[in-house]
Coordinates of C-alpha atoms in Angstrom, one line a residue:
Chain A
X28 CA -44.7 -119.9 -7.8
X29 CA -44.8 -117.1 -9.8
X30 CA -44.5 -114.6 -7.3
X31 CA -41.1 -116.7 -6.2
X32 CA -40.0 -116.7 -10.4
X33 CA -40.4 -112.6 -9.6
X34 CA -38.8 -112.2 -7.1
X35 CA -35.6 -114.3 -8.1
X36 CA -35.9 -111.9 -11.3
X37 CA -35.5 -108.9 -8.4
X38 CA -33.0 -110.4 -6.9
X39 CA -30.9 -110.5 -9.7
X40 CA -31.8 -107.4 -11.3
X41 CA -30.8 -105.9 -7.6
X42 CA -26.9 -107.5 -8.1
X43 CA -27.0 -106.5 -11.5
X44 CA -27.5 -102.5 -10.1
X45 CA -24.7 -103.4 -7.6
X46 CA -21.6 -104.3 -10.2
X47 CA -23.0 -103.6 -13.2
X48 CA -21.3 -99.7 -12.8
X49 CA -18.1 -100.8 -11.7
X50 CA -17.6 -103.3 -13.8
X51 CA -18.0 -100.8 -16.2
X52 CA -15.6 -98.8 -14.7
X53 CA -13.0 -102.0 -14.5
X54 CA -13.7 -102.6 -18.1
X55 CA -13.1 -99.0 -19.9
X56 CA -10.0 -99.0 -18.2
X57 CA -8.4 -101.1 -20.6
X58 CA -10.1 -98.9 -24.0
X59 CA -7.8 -97.9 -26.0
X60 CA -10.2 -95.6 -27.7
X61 CA -8.4 -91.6 -26.6
X62 CA -11.3 -89.5 -27.9
X63 CA -14.6 -90.9 -26.6
X64 CA -13.9 -93.4 -23.6
X65 CA -17.5 -94.8 -24.0
X66 CA -16.8 -96.6 -27.5
X67 CA -15.1 -100.0 -27.7
X68 CA -11.7 -99.5 -29.8
X69 CA -9.5 -102.8 -28.6
X70 CA -7.4 -103.6 -25.7
X71 CA -4.7 -101.6 -24.1
X72 CA -3.2 -101.4 -20.7
X73 CA -1.8 -97.5 -22.2
X74 CA -4.0 -96.1 -19.2
X75 CA -2.2 -98.0 -16.5
X76 CA 1.4 -97.5 -18.3
X77 CA 0.8 -94.0 -17.8
X78 CA -0.5 -94.2 -14.1
X79 CA 3.4 -96.0 -13.8
X80 CA 4.6 -93.4 -15.4
X81 CA 5.6 -96.1 -19.2
X82 CA 6.3 -95.0 -22.1
X83 CA 2.7 -95.2 -23.8
X84 CA 1.1 -93.8 -27.4
X85 CA -1.7 -91.7 -25.4
X86 CA -0.8 -88.4 -26.6
X87 CA -1.1 -85.4 -24.3
X88 CA -4.9 -84.3 -24.6
X89 CA -5.6 -87.4 -23.2
X90 CA -4.1 -87.6 -20.8
X91 CA -4.1 -85.4 -17.2
X92 CA -1.2 -83.0 -17.3
X93 CA 1.1 -83.9 -15.1
X94 CA -1.0 -86.0 -12.7
X95 CA 1.6 -89.0 -12.3
X96 CA 3.9 -87.4 -9.9
X97 CA 0.7 -86.1 -7.8
X98 CA -1.1 -89.4 -8.1
X99 CA 1.6 -91.6 -6.0
X100 CA 1.7 -88.3 -3.7
X101 CA -1.5 -88.5 -2.9
X102 CA -1.5 -92.7 -2.1
X103 CA 1.4 -91.8 0.1
X104 CA -0.2 -89.5 1.9
X105 CA -3.4 -91.6 2.1
X106 CA -1.4 -95.0 3.4
X107 CA 0.5 -92.2 5.8
X108 CA -3.0 -91.3 7.0
X109 CA -4.9 -94.2 7.0
X110 CA -2.4 -96.2 8.9
X111 CA -1.5 -93.9 11.5
X112 CA -5.5 -93.3 12.6
X113 CA -6.3 -97.2 12.0
X114 CA -3.9 -97.3 14.6
X115 CA -4.6 -94.7 17.1
X116 CA -8.1 -95.6 16.4
X117 CA -7.7 -99.2 17.6
X118 CA -6.1 -98.2 20.5
X119 CA -8.7 -95.7 21.7
X120 CA -11.9 -97.4 20.5
X121 CA -10.5 -100.8 21.7
X122 CA -9.3 -99.4 25.3
X123 CA -12.9 -97.7 25.0
X124 CA -15.0 -101.1 24.6
X125 CA -12.9 -103.2 27.1
X126 CA -13.7 -100.0 30.0
X127 CA -17.3 -100.0 29.1
X128 CA -17.6 -104.3 28.6
X129 CA -15.7 -105.5 31.6
X130 CA -16.4 -102.8 34.3
X131 CA -19.0 -102.0 36.0
X132 CA -18.9 -98.3 36.3
X133 CA -21.9 -95.5 36.2
X134 CA -21.1 -93.6 33.0
X135 CA -21.5 -97.2 30.9
X136 CA -24.8 -96.9 29.2
X137 CA -24.0 -93.2 28.7
X138 CA -20.7 -94.3 26.8
X139 CA -22.6 -96.5 24.3
X140 CA -25.3 -94.5 23.7
X141 CA -22.3 -92.0 23.3
X142 CA -19.7 -93.5 20.8
X143 CA -22.5 -94.0 18.7
X144 CA -22.6 -90.0 17.6
X145 CA -19.6 -89.8 15.8
X146 CA -20.4 -92.4 14.1
X147 CA -24.2 -91.0 12.8
X148 CA -22.4 -87.2 12.9
X149 CA -22.9 -86.1 8.9
X150 CA -19.8 -85.7 7.7
X151 CA -20.0 -82.0 6.5
X152 CA -21.3 -81.0 10.3
X153 CA -17.9 -82.6 11.4
X154 CA -15.9 -81.8 8.5
X155 CA -16.3 -78.6 9.4
X156 CA -16.9 -77.9 13.0
X157 CA -13.0 -79.8 13.0
X158 CA -11.6 -77.2 10.1
X159 CA -12.9 -74.3 12.5
X160 CA -11.8 -75.9 15.8
X161 CA -7.9 -76.2 14.3
X162 CA -8.0 -72.7 12.8
X163 CA -9.1 -71.2 16.5
X164 CA -6.6 -72.9 18.8
X165 CA -4.0 -72.0 15.6
X166 CA -3.3 -75.1 14.0
X167 CA -1.7 -75.5 11.2
X168 CA -4.0 -77.9 8.8
X169 CA -1.6 -80.0 8.4
X170 CA -1.2 -84.1 8.2
X171 CA -1.7 -84.5 11.3
X172 CA -5.1 -82.5 11.7
X173 CA -6.6 -85.0 9.6
X174 CA -5.1 -87.7 11.4
X175 CA -6.9 -86.3 14.0
X176 CA -10.1 -85.4 12.3
X177 CA -10.2 -88.9 11.4
X178 CA -10.1 -90.9 14.4
X179 CA -13.0 -89.3 15.8
X180 CA -15.1 -91.1 14.4
X181 CA -13.2 -94.0 13.4
X182 CA -12.5 -94.9 17.5
X183 CA -16.5 -95.4 17.6
X184 CA -16.6 -97.9 14.9
X185 CA -13.9 -100.0 16.0
X186 CA -15.3 -99.8 19.4
X187 CA -18.4 -100.6 17.4
X188 CA -16.9 -103.7 15.8
X189 CA -14.8 -105.0 19.4
X190 CA -18.0 -104.9 21.3
X191 CA -20.0 -106.9 18.9
X192 CA -17.1 -109.6 19.5
X193 CA -16.2 -108.5 23.2
X194 CA -20.5 -109.5 23.5
X195 CA -19.5 -113.1 22.4
X196 CA -16.6 -113.9 24.1
X197 CA -17.2 -116.0 27.3
X198 CA -16.6 -114.0 30.3
X199 CA -16.2 -117.5 33.0
X200 CA -12.9 -117.9 30.8
X201 CA -11.8 -115.0 31.7
X202 CA -12.8 -115.8 35.3
X203 CA -11.6 -119.0 35.8
X204 CA -8.3 -117.8 35.2
X205 CA -8.1 -115.2 37.8
X206 CA -9.3 -118.1 40.1
X207 CA -6.4 -120.6 38.8
X208 CA -4.2 -117.4 40.2
X209 CA -3.6 -115.9 37.2
X210 CA -2.4 -112.2 37.1
X211 CA -5.2 -109.1 35.5
X212 CA -2.7 -108.8 33.3
X213 CA -2.1 -112.7 32.4
X214 CA -5.4 -112.7 31.8
X215 CA -5.6 -110.1 29.5
X216 CA -2.9 -111.2 27.3
X217 CA -3.5 -115.0 27.3
X218 CA -7.3 -115.2 27.6
X219 CA -9.0 -111.9 26.9
X220 CA -6.7 -110.5 23.9
X221 CA -6.8 -114.2 21.9
X222 CA -10.1 -114.1 22.6
X223 CA -11.0 -110.2 21.1
X224 CA -7.9 -110.3 18.4
X225 CA -10.7 -110.8 16.0
X226 CA -12.8 -108.0 16.3
X227 CA -9.4 -105.9 16.9
X228 CA -8.5 -106.8 13.7
X229 CA -11.4 -106.6 11.7
X230 CA -11.6 -102.8 13.7
X231 CA -8.6 -102.1 12.3
X232 CA -9.1 -102.9 8.6
X233 CA -12.5 -101.3 8.7
X234 CA -10.8 -97.9 9.6
X235 CA -8.2 -98.3 7.0
X236 CA -10.2 -98.7 5.0
X237 CA -12.7 -95.7 5.7
X238 CA -9.7 -93.5 6.5
X239 CA -8.6 -94.9 2.7
X240 CA -11.7 -93.4 1.7
X241 CA -12.6 -90.6 3.4
X242 CA -13.4 -87.9 1.1
X243 CA -15.7 -85.3 3.2
X244 CA -13.9 -84.6 6.6
X245 CA -10.6 -85.0 5.2
X246 CA -11.5 -82.3 2.2
X247 CA -12.0 -79.7 5.0
X248 CA -8.8 -80.2 7.4
X249 CA -6.0 -81.1 4.9
X250 CA -5.1 -78.0 3.7
X251 CA -2.9 -77.7 0.9
X252 CA 0.2 -80.2 0.0
X253 CA -1.6 -82.8 2.1
X254 CA -3.6 -83.8 -1.1
X255 CA -4.8 -87.1 0.0
X256 CA -6.7 -89.8 -2.5
X257 CA -9.8 -89.9 -2.5
X258 CA -9.1 -85.5 -2.8
X259 CA -6.9 -86.6 -5.7
X260 CA -9.9 -88.2 -7.5
X261 CA -12.2 -85.2 -6.6
X262 CA -10.0 -82.5 -8.6
X263 CA -9.4 -85.1 -11.3
X264 CA -12.9 -84.8 -11.8
X265 CA -13.0 -81.7 -11.4
X266 CA -11.5 -80.8 -14.3
X267 CA -12.9 -83.0 -16.6
X268 CA -13.1 -86.8 -17.5
X269 CA -10.6 -89.0 -18.7
X270 CA -10.2 -92.6 -19.1
X271 CA -7.0 -92.4 -17.1
X272 CA -9.6 -92.2 -14.2
X273 CA -10.6 -95.6 -15.1
X274 CA -7.5 -97.0 -14.6
X275 CA -7.1 -95.4 -10.9
X276 CA -9.9 -96.6 -10.6
X277 CA -9.6 -100.1 -11.1
X278 CA -6.2 -100.3 -9.1
X279 CA -8.4 -99.1 -5.8
X280 CA -11.0 -101.2 -6.6
X281 CA -8.0 -104.2 -6.0
X282 CA -6.5 -102.5 -3.4
X283 CA -10.2 -102.9 -1.7
X284 CA -10.9 -106.5 -2.8
X285 CA -7.3 -107.9 -1.6
X286 CA -8.1 -105.9 1.9
X287 CA -12.2 -107.1 2.2
X288 CA -10.7 -110.4 1.7
X289 CA -7.9 -109.9 3.8
X290 CA -11.4 -109.3 6.7
X291 CA -13.0 -112.7 5.7
X292 CA -10.3 -115.0 5.5
X293 CA -9.6 -113.8 9.1
X294 CA -13.4 -113.7 10.2
X295 CA -13.3 -117.3 8.1
X296 CA -10.8 -118.9 10.5
X297 CA -12.0 -117.3 13.7
X298 CA -15.2 -119.9 13.0
X299 CA -13.2 -122.6 12.4
Chain B
X18 CA -3.4 -101.2 47.9
X19 CA -7.2 -102.6 47.2
X20 CA -8.6 -104.2 44.7
X21 CA -11.9 -102.2 44.1
X22 CA -8.8 -98.9 44.1
X23 CA -6.5 -101.1 41.1
X24 CA -10.0 -101.3 39.6
X25 CA -10.8 -98.2 39.3
X26 CA -6.9 -96.6 38.5
X27 CA -7.2 -100.0 35.3
X28 CA -10.6 -98.2 33.9
X29 CA -9.7 -94.9 33.9
X30 CA -6.4 -96.1 32.2
X31 CA -8.5 -97.7 29.7
X32 CA -11.4 -94.6 29.5
X33 CA -9.0 -92.0 30.3
X34 CA -7.1 -91.2 27.4
X35 CA -9.5 -92.3 24.6
X36 CA -12.1 -89.5 26.7
X37 CA -10.1 -86.5 26.6
X38 CA -9.4 -87.3 23.4
X39 CA -13.4 -87.4 22.2
X40 CA -13.9 -84.2 24.9
X41 CA -11.3 -82.4 22.8
X42 CA -11.3 -83.2 20.0
X43 CA -15.3 -84.3 19.0
X44 CA -16.9 -82.2 21.0
X45 CA -15.0 -79.5 21.3
X46 CA -14.8 -78.3 18.0
X47 CA -19.6 -79.4 17.9
X48 CA -18.9 -76.5 20.5
X49 CA -17.3 -74.1 18.8
X50 CA -19.0 -74.0 15.9
X51 CA -22.6 -73.4 17.9
X52 CA -20.4 -70.4 19.2
X53 CA -19.1 -69.5 15.9
X54 CA -23.2 -69.5 14.5
X55 CA -23.9 -66.6 17.0
X56 CA -21.1 -65.0 15.4
X57 CA -20.6 -62.2 13.0
X58 CA -18.3 -62.1 9.9
X59 CA -15.4 -60.7 9.4
X60 CA -15.1 -58.3 6.4
X61 CA -11.8 -60.3 5.0
X62 CA -13.0 -64.1 5.3
X63 CA -12.3 -64.0 9.1
X64 CA -14.5 -63.6 12.1
X65 CA -15.8 -60.9 14.2
X66 CA -15.9 -61.8 18.3
X67 CA -19.3 -59.8 17.8
X68 CA -22.4 -61.8 19.2
X69 CA -25.4 -62.3 16.6
X70 CA -28.3 -63.6 15.9
X71 CA -28.1 -62.4 12.5
X72 CA -27.1 -65.8 11.2
X73 CA -30.3 -67.6 12.2
X74 CA -32.5 -64.6 10.9
X75 CA -30.6 -65.3 7.7
X76 CA -31.3 -68.7 7.6
X77 CA -35.0 -68.4 8.3
X78 CA -35.4 -65.5 5.6
X79 CA -34.3 -62.0 6.5
X80 CA -31.4 -61.7 4.9
X81 CA -30.5 -58.1 5.3
X82 CA -29.4 -56.5 8.7
X83 CA -33.1 -54.9 9.4
X84 CA -35.4 -58.2 9.9
X85 CA -37.5 -56.2 6.6
X86 CA -37.1 -57.6 3.1
X87 CA -38.0 -61.8 3.2
X88 CA -37.2 -64.2 1.7
X89 CA -37.0 -67.8 2.0
X90 CA -34.3 -68.7 -0.3
X91 CA -32.3 -70.9 2.5
X92 CA -35.1 -72.9 4.2
X93 CA -36.7 -73.8 0.5
X94 CA -33.1 -74.9 -0.2
X95 CA -33.1 -76.8 3.0
X96 CA -36.5 -78.5 2.2
X97 CA -35.2 -79.4 -0.8
X98 CA -32.6 -81.5 0.5
X99 CA -35.3 -83.0 2.9
X100 CA -37.4 -83.9 -0.2
X101 CA -34.5 -85.4 -1.5
X102 CA -33.0 -87.5 1.1
X103 CA -36.9 -88.6 1.9
X104 CA -37.1 -89.5 -1.7
X105 CA -33.6 -91.2 -1.5
X106 CA -35.1 -93.4 1.6
X107 CA -37.9 -94.7 -0.3
X108 CA -36.1 -95.5 -3.5
X109 CA -34.0 -97.4 -0.4
X110 CA -36.4 -99.1 0.5
X111 CA -38.1 -100.3 -2.9
X112 CA -34.5 -101.5 -3.8
X113 CA -33.5 -102.7 -0.8
X114 CA -36.7 -104.4 0.6
X115 CA -37.6 -107.4 -2.2
X116 CA -34.1 -108.2 -2.2
X117 CA -33.9 -108.5 1.8
X118 CA -36.8 -111.2 1.3
X119 CA -35.2 -113.2 -1.5
X120 CA -31.5 -113.3 0.0
X121 CA -33.6 -114.0 3.6
X122 CA -34.9 -117.2 1.7
X123 CA -32.0 -118.6 0.5
X124 CA -28.9 -122.0 1.7
X125 CA -27.5 -120.2 4.8
X126 CA -24.2 -120.7 2.6
X127 CA -25.5 -118.8 -0.5
X128 CA -27.1 -116.3 1.4
X129 CA -24.0 -114.8 4.1
X130 CA -22.3 -115.1 0.6
X131 CA -25.4 -112.8 -0.8
X132 CA -24.9 -110.6 2.3
X133 CA -21.4 -110.5 1.5
X134 CA -21.5 -109.2 -1.6
X135 CA -24.3 -106.3 -0.5
X136 CA -21.8 -105.1 1.5
X137 CA -18.4 -105.1 -0.7
X138 CA -19.3 -102.2 -2.5
X139 CA -19.3 -99.9 1.0
X140 CA -15.9 -100.6 0.7
X141 CA -15.5 -99.0 -2.7
X142 CA -14.5 -96.3 -3.0
X143 CA -17.8 -93.4 -3.2
X144 CA -16.0 -91.1 -5.7
X145 CA -15.2 -94.2 -7.9
X146 CA -18.7 -95.6 -7.1
X147 CA -20.4 -92.1 -7.8
X148 CA -17.7 -92.0 -11.4
X149 CA -19.3 -94.5 -12.4
X150 CA -22.3 -93.8 -12.9
X151 CA -20.9 -90.4 -14.6
X152 CA -19.8 -92.3 -17.2
X153 CA -23.8 -94.2 -17.5
X154 CA -25.9 -91.2 -16.9
X155 CA -23.7 -88.8 -19.2
X156 CA -25.3 -87.5 -22.8
X157 CA -22.8 -89.8 -24.2
X158 CA -23.3 -92.3 -22.1
X159 CA -24.2 -95.8 -22.0
X160 CA -27.5 -95.1 -21.1
X161 CA -28.2 -92.8 -23.7
X162 CA -25.9 -95.7 -26.5
X163 CA -28.5 -98.5 -25.0
X164 CA -32.2 -95.5 -25.6
X165 CA -30.9 -94.3 -28.8
X166 CA -29.5 -97.7 -29.9
X167 CA -33.2 -99.1 -29.5
X168 CA -34.7 -96.7 -31.2
X169 CA -36.7 -94.9 -28.0
X170 CA -35.2 -91.5 -28.6
X171 CA -33.7 -90.0 -30.9
X172 CA -31.6 -87.4 -29.3
X173 CA -29.8 -88.2 -26.0
X174 CA -31.6 -87.2 -22.3
X175 CA -30.0 -85.3 -20.0
X176 CA -30.2 -87.4 -16.9
X177 CA -26.9 -85.9 -15.4
X178 CA -27.0 -83.3 -13.7
X179 CA -31.0 -83.3 -12.4
X180 CA -32.6 -84.5 -9.7
X181 CA -33.2 -88.0 -10.6
X182 CA -29.4 -88.6 -11.2
X183 CA -28.9 -87.2 -6.9
X184 CA -31.7 -89.3 -6.1
X185 CA -30.1 -92.6 -7.7
X186 CA -26.7 -91.9 -7.0
X187 CA -27.6 -91.6 -3.1
X188 CA -29.5 -94.9 -3.6
X189 CA -26.5 -96.7 -4.9
X190 CA -24.1 -95.0 -2.9
X191 CA -26.5 -96.4 0.8
X192 CA -27.8 -99.3 -0.5
X193 CA -26.0 -101.4 2.8
X194 CA -27.4 -98.7 4.8
X195 CA -30.5 -99.8 4.3
X196 CA -30.3 -103.1 3.5
X197 CA -28.7 -104.6 6.6
X198 CA -31.5 -103.1 9.2
X199 CA -34.0 -104.5 6.8
X200 CA -32.5 -107.5 6.4
X201 CA -32.2 -108.3 10.1
X202 CA -35.5 -107.6 10.5
X203 CA -36.5 -110.2 7.6
X204 CA -35.0 -112.6 8.5
X205 CA -36.1 -113.0 12.1
X206 CA -40.0 -113.3 10.1
X207 CA -42.1 -116.5 11.9
X208 CA -42.7 -118.3 8.9
X209 CA -45.1 -120.3 10.8
X210 CA -47.4 -117.1 10.9
X211 CA -47.3 -116.2 7.6
X212 CA -48.4 -119.5 6.6
X213 CA -51.2 -119.5 9.5
X214 CA -52.4 -115.8 8.0
X215 CA -52.7 -117.8 4.4
X216 CA -54.7 -120.5 5.7
X217 CA -57.1 -118.4 7.7
X218 CA -57.6 -117.2 4.2
X219 CA -56.1 -114.1 4.1
X220 CA -55.2 -112.8 0.3
X221 CA -51.1 -112.4 -0.3
X222 CA -51.5 -108.6 -0.2
X223 CA -53.0 -108.9 3.2
X224 CA -50.8 -111.2 4.7
X225 CA -48.0 -108.6 3.9
X226 CA -49.8 -105.6 5.1
X227 CA -50.9 -106.8 8.6
X228 CA -48.2 -109.3 8.9
X229 CA -45.0 -109.1 7.2
X230 CA -44.5 -105.6 7.3
X231 CA -45.6 -104.4 10.7
X232 CA -43.1 -107.8 12.0
X233 CA -40.3 -106.0 9.9
X234 CA -41.2 -103.0 11.1
X235 CA -37.9 -102.3 12.7
X236 CA -36.0 -103.1 10.3
X237 CA -37.4 -100.5 7.8
X238 CA -37.6 -97.8 10.5
X239 CA -34.1 -98.1 11.2
X240 CA -32.9 -98.2 8.0
X241 CA -34.9 -95.3 6.9
X242 CA -33.5 -93.3 9.1
X243 CA -29.5 -94.1 9.1
X244 CA -29.9 -93.9 5.1
X245 CA -31.5 -90.2 5.5
X246 CA -29.0 -88.8 8.0
X247 CA -25.6 -88.8 5.3
X248 CA -28.5 -88.3 2.8
X249 CA -29.4 -85.2 3.8
X250 CA -26.2 -83.7 4.7
X251 CA -24.6 -85.0 1.8
X252 CA -22.4 -82.8 -0.7
X253 CA -20.2 -85.1 -3.3
X254 CA -23.2 -86.7 -4.6
X255 CA -25.2 -83.3 -6.0
X256 CA -21.6 -81.7 -7.1
X257 CA -21.3 -84.7 -9.0
X258 CA -24.1 -86.1 -10.0
X259 CA -26.2 -82.9 -9.6
X260 CA -23.7 -80.6 -11.1
X261 CA -24.8 -76.7 -10.0
X262 CA -28.3 -77.3 -10.7
X263 CA -29.0 -79.5 -8.1
X264 CA -27.8 -77.4 -4.8
X265 CA -28.1 -79.3 -1.7
X266 CA -27.6 -77.6 1.7
X267 CA -24.5 -79.6 2.1
X268 CA -23.4 -78.2 -0.7
X269 CA -24.3 -74.5 0.7
X270 CA -22.8 -75.1 4.0
X271 CA -19.4 -76.3 1.4
X272 CA -20.1 -73.0 -0.3
X273 CA -19.8 -70.7 2.4
X274 CA -16.8 -72.2 4.0
X275 CA -14.5 -72.6 0.7
X276 CA -15.9 -69.2 -1.3
X277 CA -18.4 -67.5 -0.1
X278 CA -16.0 -67.4 3.5
X279 CA -19.0 -66.6 5.7
X280 CA -17.8 -69.3 8.1
X281 CA -20.6 -68.1 10.9
X282 CA -23.6 -68.3 8.3
X283 CA -22.1 -71.9 7.4
X284 CA -21.7 -72.8 10.6
X285 CA -25.3 -71.4 11.4
X286 CA -26.7 -74.2 8.4
X287 CA -24.5 -76.8 9.9
X288 CA -26.1 -76.4 13.4
X289 CA -29.3 -76.5 11.4
X290 CA -28.5 -79.7 10.0
X291 CA -27.5 -81.0 13.1
X292 CA -30.7 -80.2 14.9
X293 CA -32.8 -82.1 12.3
X294 CA -30.5 -85.2 12.8
X295 CA -30.4 -85.2 16.1
X296 CA -34.3 -84.7 16.5
X297 CA -34.8 -87.4 13.7
X298 CA -32.7 -90.1 16.3
X299 CA -34.2 -88.8 19.5
X300 CA -37.7 -89.9 18.2
X301 CA -36.5 -93.2 16.4
X302 CA -35.1 -93.8 19.9
X303 CA -38.6 -92.5 21.6
X304 CA -40.2 -95.1 19.3
X305 CA -38.0 -97.8 19.5
X306 CA -38.1 -97.5 23.8
X307 CA -42.1 -97.7 23.2
X308 CA -42.7 -100.2 21.4
X309 CA -40.0 -102.0 24.0
X310 CA -42.0 -101.3 27.2
X311 CA -45.4 -102.7 25.2

């Protein structure tokens, strides 16, 4: 009994450990103290106003110079990259998963093992390898190189997510559809695709979130002028710690939570 | 067109483009990196296409070009990274194992929600989560304020920019990596076996060591490997929480590419990290295979 209580106490502490740091960032993004961001000095929305370019009572020294335009530029770049990368990776990953799960061929097992490699490869190794590659073949670093680079490992994430779903879907329905005279294209569109749609959607969301957050690989292959959001914040952190970062972090948190909630919603609908 | 032929065409249609993409943009870069690690750095940051083994010689400790002066500084940094990654694994195990055990005993509805809560931070921006720890560990941060408020220490303790901060940060960001494999094997624990063990007179510790631990070993190994790998090559966590003092192999690689501009040497270092990772994966694969056979 005592052991059980101790375990419960430990479990609660575990969740404090996981969430307290994140909550601190959120709470202190509303702190009015401009001199010492660690000491609470009343509630303010100034840090958010600053981010949206509105009038604030903040002094110049409290904020990063000119950061608002750069911030929204970075958000734009991140969204374009994440959208392109996630769509491309979803198409490729789904195609691979379908091939491996629904066709019998000699390399199927080999593919399964191989597809884990891009996920497990340390990102710094992949990042510099891509940098060397792009420079060697004479490709200028641009948004395109970021999209290509991120896709190399995001395809694997989609592959795994869709494969898991494919393994759950009953193949006998597909066979029945074919027996009843549906063409392969019809079977795919009316039976297979609806069955694995939640997996595809989940893989796409996963790829989107990971792409939005990718720092290391993008860091090496972004070149100048293609700052994504994580790289922008990375740069801010190197220039100093200012409360503005709390507000940016809180907005990012909100964005992630909305996407995660959407993913969860679709998953619960699937189970019904 | 015969059925077999049509199936083959479909298969090629599905596999073709993604396979070519991955061959060119995943395996291609790794191959070129291998080639680069065997080249000579040029004078102004480029490379000269002269093959040499000096980059690897330099890693092993011969920093001069004639293999005379021995100074294993890079091996030391690599060993240090291995040590920090290993300590991160140990800390993660200590943090996640009891938590996974606790959650596995909850009611099903609560359980799913708890697992969701543990995995959610994985989707929160890495840089945001690390920034949170900067706020906590700083000399004027929450931890020091708390300690001084309680009168436990008179002057702020320097937590930031230490090994402790780096291990703490890596443990924190890799929690989902360790938790999920652990939970997977703890969930499958046979309660009847545990009861039988205590009925037969085993102490709690004996039951844990002889019954629970062996049964959850696959999860422990899986979680450890998947935490160790990203910890080993990490350079973001040591950059944010370790400052300039805590250098890991990842920082060294980054420097070779962005400030020192010695790409061949950086490639050789990356090859070292990649080899370590592959060796670990193959070992785990073999172990799992052996276990499946017995």
